PDB file of C-alpha atoms in Angstrom:
ATOM      1  CA  MET A 810       0.000   0.000   0.000  1.00  0.00           C
ATOM      2  CA  GLU A 811       1.487   3.282  -1.079  1.00  0.00           C
ATOM      3  CA  CYS A 812       0.475   6.667   0.190  1.00  0.00           C
ATOM      4  CA  THR A 813       0.733   8.996  -2.796  1.00  0.00           C
ATOM      5  CA  ASN A 814      -1.424  11.730  -1.323  1.00  0.00           C
ATOM      6  CA  ASN A 815       1.361  13.368   0.740  1.00  0.00           C
ATOM      7  CA  PRO A 816       1.416  17.144  -0.019  1.00  0.00           C
ATOM      8  CA  ARG A 817       4.944  17.726   1.325  1.00  0.00           C
ATOM      9  CA  PRO A 818       7.679  15.245   2.128  1.00  0.00           C
ATOM     10  CA  ARG A 819       9.006  15.059   5.671  1.00  0.00           C
ATOM     11  CA  THR A 820      12.518  16.322   6.221  1.00  0.00           C
ATOM     12  CA  PRO A 821      14.714  14.624   8.806  1.00  0.00           C
ATOM     13  CA  TRP A 822      15.339  16.570  12.041  1.00  0.00           C
ATOM     14  CA  ASN A 823      19.095  16.378  11.575  1.00  0.00           C
ATOM     15  CA  LYS A 824      19.325  17.369   7.921  1.00  0.00           C
ATOM     16  CA  GLY A 825      22.135  19.844   7.494  1.00  0.00           C
ATOM     17  CA  LYS A 826      23.263  19.559  11.147  1.00  0.00           C
ATOM     18  CA  LEU A 827      26.508  18.151  12.428  1.00  0.00           C
ATOM     19  CA  VAL A 828      25.736  15.070  14.473  1.00  0.00           C
ATOM     20  CA  GLY A 829      28.023  12.628  16.187  1.00  0.00           C
ATOM     21  CA  GLN A 830      31.410  13.192  17.726  1.00  0.00           C
ATOM     22  CA  LYS A 831      32.846  16.670  17.313  1.00  0.00           C
ATOM     23  CA  ALA A 832      36.498  17.522  16.788  1.00  0.00           C
ATOM     24  CA  PRO A 833      38.404  18.229  20.017  1.00  0.00           C
ATOM     25  CA  PHE A 834      39.339  21.781  20.968  1.00  0.00           C
ATOM     26  CA  LYS A 835      42.672  23.028  19.742  1.00  0.00           C
ATOM     27  CA  PRO A 836      45.042  24.407  22.400  1.00  0.00           C
ATOM     28  CA  LYS A 837      44.510  27.915  21.018  1.00  0.00           C
ATOM     29  CA  GLU A 838      40.732  27.568  21.496  1.00  0.00           C
ATOM     30  CA  VAL A 839      41.166  26.219  25.044  1.00  0.00           C
ATOM     31  CA  TRP A 840      43.308  29.210  26.020  1.00  0.00           C
ATOM     32  CA  ALA A 841      40.821  31.596  24.397  1.00  0.00           C
ATOM     33  CA  ILE A 842      37.947  30.109  26.417  1.00  0.00           C
ATOM     34  CA  ARG A 843      40.024  30.248  29.608  1.00  0.00           C
ATOM     35  CA  ALA A 844      40.991  33.879  29.002  1.00  0.00           C
ATOM     36  CA  ARG A 845      37.393  34.890  28.343  1.00  0.00           C
ATOM     37  CA  LEU A 846      36.147  33.170  31.509  1.00  0.00           C
ATOM     38  CA  GLN A 847      38.889  34.848  33.559  1.00  0.00           C
ATOM     39  CA  MET A 848      38.146  38.296  32.099  1.00  0.00           C
ATOM     40  CA  GLU A 849      34.448  37.892  32.869  1.00  0.00           C
ATOM     41  CA  ASN A 850      35.197  36.697  36.456  1.00  0.00           C
ATOM     42  CA  ARG A 851      33.184  33.522  35.930  1.00  0.00           C
ATOM     43  CA  SER A 852      35.024  31.428  38.505  1.00  0.00           C
ATOM     44  CA  ARG A 853      32.483  28.581  38.600  1.00  0.00           C
ATOM     45  CA  GLU A 854      32.567  28.010  34.853  1.00  0.00           C
ATOM     46  CA  LEU A 855      36.359  28.360  34.779  1.00  0.00           C
ATOM     47  CA  ALA A 856      36.764  25.759  37.547  1.00  0.00           C
ATOM     48  CA  LEU A 857      34.430  23.304  35.807  1.00  0.00           C
ATOM     49  CA  PHE A 858      36.064  23.897  32.423  1.00  0.00           C
ATOM     50  CA  ASP A 859      39.560  23.348  33.826  1.00  0.00           C
ATOM     51  CA  LEU A 860      38.473  20.255  35.764  1.00  0.00           C
ATOM     52  CA  GLY A 861      36.818  18.873  32.635  1.00  0.00           C
ATOM     53  CA  ILE A 862      40.001  19.331  30.621  1.00  0.00           C
ATOM     54  CA  ASP A 863      42.256  17.870  33.327  1.00  0.00           C
ATOM     55  CA  SER A 864      40.065  14.898  34.206  1.00  0.00           C
ATOM     56  CA  LYS A 865      38.571  14.051  30.779  1.00  0.00           C
ATOM     57  CA  LEU A 866      35.422  13.003  32.630  1.00  0.00           C
ATOM     58  CA  ARG A 867      31.984  12.853  31.044  1.00  0.00           C
ATOM     59  CA  ALA A 868      29.734  15.810  31.811  1.00  0.00           C
ATOM     60  CA  CYS A 869      27.486  13.753  34.105  1.00  0.00           C
ATOM     61  CA  ASP A 870      30.518  12.734  36.200  1.00  0.00           C
ATOM     62  CA  LEU A 871      31.956  16.242  36.208  1.00  0.00           C
ATOM     63  CA  VAL A 872      28.754  17.793  37.515  1.00  0.00           C
ATOM     64  CA  LYS A 873      28.507  15.130  40.236  1.00  0.00           C
ATOM     65  CA  LEU A 874      31.928  16.000  41.674  1.00  0.00           C
ATOM     66  CA  ARG A 875      31.918  16.989  45.314  1.00  0.00           C
ATOM     67  CA  VAL A 876      34.270  19.383  47.032  1.00  0.00           C
ATOM     68  CA  ARG A 877      35.582  16.479  49.097  1.00  0.00           C
ATOM     69  CA  ASP A 878      36.530  14.675  45.845  1.00  0.00           C
ATOM     70  CA  VAL A 879      39.040  17.368  44.891  1.00  0.00           C
ATOM     71  CA  CYS A 880      39.833  19.089  48.214  1.00  0.00           C
ATOM     72  CA  HIS A 881      41.484  17.986  51.431  1.00  0.00           C
ATOM     73  CA  GLY A 882      40.376  20.433  54.073  1.00  0.00           C
ATOM     74  CA  ASP A 883      40.843  23.873  52.571  1.00  0.00           C
ATOM     75  CA  ARG A 884      43.457  22.817  49.991  1.00  0.00           C
ATOM     76  CA  VAL A 885      42.803  21.470  46.505  1.00  0.00           C
ATOM     77  CA  ALA A 886      44.463  18.096  45.959  1.00  0.00           C
ATOM     78  CA  SER A 887      47.010  17.547  43.197  1.00  0.00           C
ATOM     79  CA  ARG A 888      45.343  14.295  42.131  1.00  0.00           C
ATOM     80  CA  SER A 889      41.959  12.705  42.615  1.00  0.00           C
ATOM     81  CA  THR A 890      40.061   9.490  41.914  1.00  0.00           C
ATOM     82  CA  VAL A 891      36.400   9.420  40.879  1.00  0.00           C
ATOM     83  CA  LEU A 892      34.082   6.482  40.145  1.00  0.00           C
ATOM     84  CA  GLN A 893      32.560   6.864  36.663  1.00  0.00           C
ATOM     85  CA  GLN A 894      28.797   6.569  36.494  1.00  0.00           C
ATOM     86  CA  LYS A 895      28.614   4.782  33.135  1.00  0.00           C
ATOM     87  CA  THR A 896      31.368   2.188  33.574  1.00  0.00           C
ATOM     88  CA  GLN A 897      31.540   2.013  37.394  1.00  0.00           C
ATOM     89  CA  ARG A 898      35.329   2.125  37.103  1.00  0.00           C
ATOM     90  CA  PRO A 899      37.582   4.454  39.059  1.00  0.00           C
ATOM     91  CA  VAL A 900      39.338   7.176  37.090  1.00  0.00           C
ATOM     92  CA  GLN A 901      42.438   8.810  38.534  1.00  0.00           C
ATOM     93  CA  PHE A 902      43.496  12.219  37.248  1.00  0.00           C
ATOM     94  CA  GLU A 903      45.972  14.932  38.132  1.00  0.00           C
ATOM     95  CA  ILE A 904      44.809  18.464  38.822  1.00  0.00           C
ATOM     96  CA  SER A 905      47.139  21.037  37.282  1.00  0.00           C
ATOM     97  CA  PRO A 906      48.245  24.096  39.303  1.00  0.00           C
ATOM     98  CA  GLY A 907      46.085  26.422  37.184  1.00  0.00           C
ATOM     99  CA  THR A 908      43.041  24.243  37.803  1.00  0.00           C
ATOM    100  CA  GLN A 909      43.853  24.096  41.513  1.00  0.00           C
ATOM    101  CA  GLU A 910      43.836  27.897  41.643  1.00  0.00           C
ATOM    102  CA  ALA A 911      40.538  28.092  39.733  1.00  0.00           C
ATOM    103  CA  VAL A 912      38.836  25.511  41.969  1.00  0.00           C
ATOM    104  CA  GLN A 913      40.234  27.177  45.110  1.00  0.00           C
ATOM    105  CA  ALA A 914      38.895  30.563  43.959  1.00  0.00           C
ATOM    106  CA  TRP A 915      35.455  29.089  43.249  1.00  0.00           C
ATOM    107  CA  VAL A 916      35.274  27.213  46.549  1.00  0.00           C
ATOM    108  CA  ARG A 917      36.172  30.372  48.481  1.00  0.00           C
ATOM    109  CA  LYS A 918      33.858  32.625  46.452  1.00  0.00           C
ATOM    110  CA  ALA A 919      30.894  30.267  46.795  1.00  0.00           C
ATOM    111  CA  GLY A 920      31.587  29.532  50.470  1.00  0.00           C
ATOM    112  CA  LEU A 921      31.665  25.782  49.899  1.00  0.00           C
ATOM    113  CA  VAL A 922      34.247  25.049  52.617  1.00  0.00           C
ATOM    114  CA  ARG A 923      32.271  24.197  55.726  1.00  0.00           C
ATOM    115  CA  PRO A 924      32.750  22.491  59.033  1.00  0.00           C
ATOM    116  CA  TYR A 925      30.521  19.665  57.740  1.00  0.00           C
ATOM    117  CA  PRO A 926      31.438  19.243  54.023  1.00  0.00           C
ATOM    118  CA  ARG A 927      29.807  15.858  53.437  1.00  0.00           C
ATOM    119  CA  ARG A 928      27.228  16.827  50.814  1.00  0.00           C
ATOM    120  CA  VAL A 929      28.672  19.957  49.251  1.00  0.00           C
ATOM    121  CA  GLY A 930      28.855  19.856  45.453  1.00  0.00           C
ATOM    122  CA  ILE A 931      31.315  21.564  43.148  1.00  0.00           C
ATOM    123  CA  VAL A 932      28.478  22.957  41.083  1.00  0.00           C
ATOM    124  CA  GLY A 933      26.835  24.559  44.142  1.00  0.00           C
ATOM    125  CA  ARG A 934      23.615  26.229  43.080  1.00  0.00           C
ATOM    126  CA  ALA A 935      21.485  25.064  40.197  1.00  0.00           C
ATOM    127  CA  ARG A 936      20.949  27.435  37.252  1.00  0.00           C
ATOM    128  CA  SER A 937      17.439  28.204  38.506  1.00  0.00           C
ATOM    129  CA  GLY A 938      18.911  29.661  41.682  1.00  0.00           C
ATOM    130  CA  GLY A 939      17.571  26.827  43.812  1.00  0.00           C
ATOM    131  CA  LEU A 940      19.686  24.854  46.216  1.00  0.00           C
ATOM    132  CA  ARG A 941      20.990  21.415  45.347  1.00  0.00           C
ATOM    133  CA  ASP A 942      19.753  19.620  48.427  1.00  0.00           C
ATOM    134  CA  PRO A 943      17.843  20.365  51.646  1.00  0.00           C
ATOM    135  CA  LEU A 944      20.986  20.053  53.781  1.00  0.00           C
ATOM    136  CA  ASP A 945      22.546  22.993  51.929  1.00  0.00           C
ATOM    137  CA  ALA A 946      19.414  25.014  52.623  1.00  0.00           C
ATOM    138  CA  ALA A 947      19.475  24.061  56.288  1.00  0.00           C
ATOM    139  CA  TYR A 948      23.143  24.931  56.658  1.00  0.00           C
ATOM    140  CA  GLN A 949      22.705  28.364  55.114  1.00  0.00           C
ATOM    141  CA  GLY A 950      19.829  29.121  57.444  1.00  0.00           C
ATOM    142  CA  VAL A 951      17.086  29.097  54.854  1.00  0.00           C
ATOM    143  CA  ALA A 952      13.990  28.482  56.966  1.00  0.00           C
ATOM    144  CA  ASP A 953      11.306  28.645  54.301  1.00  0.00           C
ATOM    145  CA  LEU A 954      11.688  25.349  52.449  1.00  0.00           C
ATOM    146  CA  SER A 955       8.806  24.722  50.134  1.00  0.00           C
ATOM    147  CA  PRO A 956       6.552  21.811  51.185  1.00  0.00           C
ATOM    148  CA  ASP A 957       7.440  19.731  48.127  1.00  0.00           C
ATOM    149  CA  LYS A 958      11.165  19.783  49.020  1.00  0.00           C
ATOM    150  CA  GLU A 959      11.107  17.802  52.248  1.00  0.00           C
ATOM    151  CA  PRO A 960      14.483  16.553  53.480  1.00  0.00           C
ATOM    152  CA  ALA A 961      15.197  12.848  53.318  1.00  0.00           C
ATOM    153  CA  GLY A 962      14.619  10.748  56.417  1.00  0.00           C
ATOM    154  CA  GLY A 963      17.205   9.706  58.965  1.00  0.00           C
ATOM    155  CA  ALA A 964      20.062  11.709  60.436  1.00  0.00           C
ATOM    156  CA  THR A 965      20.138  14.119  57.509  1.00  0.00           C
ATOM    157  CA  ALA A 966      16.523  15.139  58.136  1.00  0.00           C
ATOM    158  CA  ALA A 967      17.229  15.590  61.843  1.00  0.00           C
ATOM    159  CA  ARG A 968      20.153  17.904  61.093  1.00  0.00           C
ATOM    160  CA  ALA A 969      18.076  19.820  58.549  1.00  0.00           C
ATOM    161  CA  ARG A 970      15.243  20.311  61.049  1.00  0.00           C
ATOM    162  CA  GLN A 971      17.633  21.483  63.787  1.00  0.00           C
ATOM    163  CA  ALA A 972      19.191  24.219  61.668  1.00  0.00           C
TER     164      ALA A 972
END
């Protein structure tokens, strides 16, 4: 059975678009991106960009990094090991001095070094301005949590309610 009564043929969604793996950045492009982020004082993006280049992690693993994964106390470590989400294999990477400075600047600027750093993320706040988890809200003294964002049960909920 043929359908000959089609007034216009369907065009594929990816016609004329580049799909698949893209070419890696050239060193000149990497330095241009770094310079632009530094000039615009975008310390969060600079830290994530530098960590992404140093670690070669997938974006999902990079965003899941915690401060405790790359810092020891108030100092940024020179090397770190992270468990990849997709393969469940540990990946060890070195953190270059420039990246250490960028991460240190972001951690200080965002106030991510705390006496209880268990659940502090590198990314910090979400793009919407919301907090990543109820414990962060409790620590910062935010009393008006919306009813749909209840803290998880157990010790974490007890600490969140006490704050």
